[in-house]
Amino acid sequence: MILMMDKGLESAGGVDGLVDIPGIRETPAGVNRRIVTLEDGVLLGFGPRTPLVIDILVDRIHAG
């Protein structure tokens, strides 16, 4: 599983662009296209929302 910020995935060309990067396409996450993203500010902004962000990440990881 690869965890990325939304803008990072966008700048890589989406999932297709990301898994086309050498070194990523060979990983199990790249082969299986297992990418989890979150809004940049949410992922970087530690504070009172951190427990909610962790819950969201757990849900997205287990949904894939």
Short mmCIF file of N, CA and C in Angstrom, two decimals, residues 10-59:
data_model
loop_
_atom_site.label_atom_id
_atom_site.label_comp_id
_atom_site.label_asym_id
_atom_site.label_seq_id
_atom_site.Cartn_x
_atom_site.Cartn_y
_atom_site.Cartn_z
N GLU A 10 -1.67 13.57 -8.05
CA GLU A 10 -2.01 14.36 -9.23
C GLU A 10 -0.76 14.75 -10.01
N SER A 11 0.28 15.17 -9.31
CA SER A 11 1.51 15.59 -9.99
C SER A 11 2.25 14.42 -10.63
N ALA A 12 1.97 13.21 -10.16
CA ALA A 12 2.59 12.02 -10.75
C ALA A 12 1.83 11.53 -11.97
N GLY A 13 0.70 12.17 -12.26
CA GLY A 13 -0.10 11.74 -13.41
C GLY A 13 -1.18 10.75 -13.03
N GLY A 14 -1.62 10.82 -11.78
CA GLY A 14 -2.65 9.88 -11.32
C GLY A 14 -2.06 8.51 -11.03
N VAL A 15 -2.92 7.56 -10.82
CA VAL A 15 -2.46 6.20 -10.50
C VAL A 15 -1.67 5.62 -11.66
N ASP A 16 -2.13 5.86 -12.89
CA ASP A 16 -1.41 5.33 -14.05
C ASP A 16 0.00 5.88 -14.12
N GLY A 17 0.15 7.18 -13.91
CA GLY A 17 1.48 7.79 -13.93
C GLY A 17 2.34 7.31 -12.79
N LEU A 18 1.74 7.14 -11.63
CA LEU A 18 2.51 6.69 -10.46
C LEU A 18 3.05 5.29 -10.66
N VAL A 19 2.20 4.38 -11.12
CA VAL A 19 2.68 2.99 -11.27
C VAL A 19 3.58 2.82 -12.48
N ASP A 20 3.74 3.87 -13.28
CA ASP A 20 4.68 3.82 -14.40
C ASP A 20 6.07 4.26 -13.99
N ILE A 21 6.23 4.74 -12.76
CA ILE A 21 7.54 5.17 -12.26
C ILE A 21 8.36 3.94 -11.89
N PRO A 22 9.59 3.83 -12.47
CA PRO A 22 10.45 2.70 -12.11
C PRO A 22 10.66 2.67 -10.60
N GLY A 23 10.63 1.51 -10.04
CA GLY A 23 10.80 1.35 -8.60
C GLY A 23 9.46 1.27 -7.89
N ILE A 24 8.45 1.92 -8.44
CA ILE A 24 7.11 1.80 -7.85
C ILE A 24 6.34 0.69 -8.55
N ARG A 25 6.49 0.61 -9.86
CA ARG A 25 5.73 -0.42 -10.59
C ARG A 25 6.12 -1.83 -10.17
N GLU A 26 7.32 -2.02 -9.62
CA GLU A 26 7.76 -3.35 -9.22
C GLU A 26 7.32 -3.72 -7.80
N THR A 27 6.82 -2.76 -7.04
CA THR A 27 6.40 -3.06 -5.66
C THR A 27 5.04 -3.75 -5.69
N PRO A 28 4.72 -4.51 -4.65
CA PRO A 28 3.38 -5.11 -4.59
C PRO A 28 2.27 -4.05 -4.68
N ALA A 29 2.47 -2.90 -4.06
CA ALA A 29 1.46 -1.83 -4.12
C ALA A 29 1.31 -1.32 -5.55
N GLY A 30 2.40 -1.18 -6.27
CA GLY A 30 2.33 -0.72 -7.66
C GLY A 30 1.69 -1.75 -8.57
N VAL A 31 2.09 -2.99 -8.41
CA VAL A 31 1.53 -4.07 -9.23
C VAL A 31 0.03 -4.18 -9.01
N ASN A 32 -0.40 -4.08 -7.77
CA ASN A 32 -1.81 -4.23 -7.43
C ASN A 32 -2.58 -2.91 -7.39
N ARG A 33 -1.87 -1.81 -7.72
CA ARG A 33 -2.48 -0.47 -7.77
C ARG A 33 -3.18 -0.13 -6.45
N ARG A 34 -2.48 -0.41 -5.36
CA ARG A 34 -3.02 -0.15 -4.02
C ARG A 34 -2.48 1.19 -3.52
N ILE A 35 -3.21 2.25 -3.84
CA ILE A 35 -2.81 3.60 -3.50
C ILE A 35 -3.90 4.21 -2.62
N VAL A 36 -3.51 4.77 -1.50
CA VAL A 36 -4.44 5.47 -0.61
C VAL A 36 -4.02 6.93 -0.58
N THR A 37 -4.98 7.83 -0.79
CA THR A 37 -4.66 9.26 -0.77
C THR A 37 -5.53 9.99 0.24
N LEU A 38 -4.99 11.09 0.69
CA LEU A 38 -5.71 12.01 1.56
C LEU A 38 -5.36 13.43 1.13
N GLU A 39 -6.26 14.34 1.42
CA GLU A 39 -6.01 15.75 1.14
C GLU A 39 -4.71 16.18 1.83
N ASP A 40 -3.92 16.96 1.14
CA ASP A 40 -2.60 17.36 1.63
C ASP A 40 -2.65 17.95 3.04
N GLY A 41 -3.50 18.94 3.25
CA GLY A 41 -3.57 19.61 4.54
C GLY A 41 -4.01 18.71 5.67
N VAL A 42 -4.88 17.76 5.36
CA VAL A 42 -5.35 16.82 6.38
C VAL A 42 -4.22 15.89 6.81
N LEU A 43 -3.47 15.44 5.84
CA LEU A 43 -2.39 14.50 6.15
C LEU A 43 -1.24 15.16 6.88
N LEU A 44 -0.98 16.43 6.57
CA LEU A 44 0.14 17.12 7.20
C LEU A 44 -0.22 17.86 8.48
N GLY A 45 -1.51 18.16 8.66
CA GLY A 45 -1.93 18.99 9.78
C GLY A 45 -2.25 18.19 11.03
N PHE A 46 -1.24 17.92 11.82
CA PHE A 46 -1.49 17.21 13.07
C PHE A 46 -2.17 18.15 14.05
N GLY A 47 -3.15 17.67 14.74
CA GLY A 47 -3.90 18.49 15.69
C GLY A 47 -5.08 17.71 16.21
N PRO A 48 -6.14 18.40 16.56
CA PRO A 48 -7.28 17.73 17.16
C PRO A 48 -7.99 16.75 16.22
N ARG A 49 -7.77 16.91 14.90
CA ARG A 49 -8.40 15.99 13.94
C ARG A 49 -7.59 14.72 13.71
N THR A 50 -6.45 14.59 14.33
CA THR A 50 -5.58 13.43 14.09
C THR A 50 -6.30 12.10 14.31
N PRO A 51 -7.05 11.90 15.40
CA PRO A 51 -7.76 10.62 15.55
C PRO A 51 -8.75 10.35 14.41
N LEU A 52 -9.42 11.39 13.92
CA LEU A 52 -10.33 11.22 12.80
C LEU A 52 -9.57 10.83 11.54
N VAL A 53 -8.44 11.45 11.31
CA VAL A 53 -7.62 11.14 10.14
C VAL A 53 -7.14 9.68 10.21
N ILE A 54 -6.76 9.23 11.38
CA ILE A 54 -6.34 7.84 11.54
C ILE A 54 -7.50 6.90 11.22
N ASP A 55 -8.69 7.22 11.69
CA ASP A 55 -9.86 6.39 11.39
C ASP A 55 -10.13 6.35 9.89
N ILE A 56 -10.02 7.49 9.22
CA ILE A 56 -10.22 7.53 7.77
C ILE A 56 -9.19 6.67 7.06
N LEU A 57 -7.92 6.79 7.47
CA LEU A 57 -6.87 5.97 6.85
C LEU A 57 -7.12 4.49 7.05
N VAL A 58 -7.49 4.11 8.25
CA VAL A 58 -7.77 2.68 8.52
C VAL A 58 -8.89 2.19 7.61
N ASP A 59 -9.96 2.98 7.49
CA ASP A 59 -11.07 2.59 6.62
C ASP A 59 -10.63 2.44 5.17
#
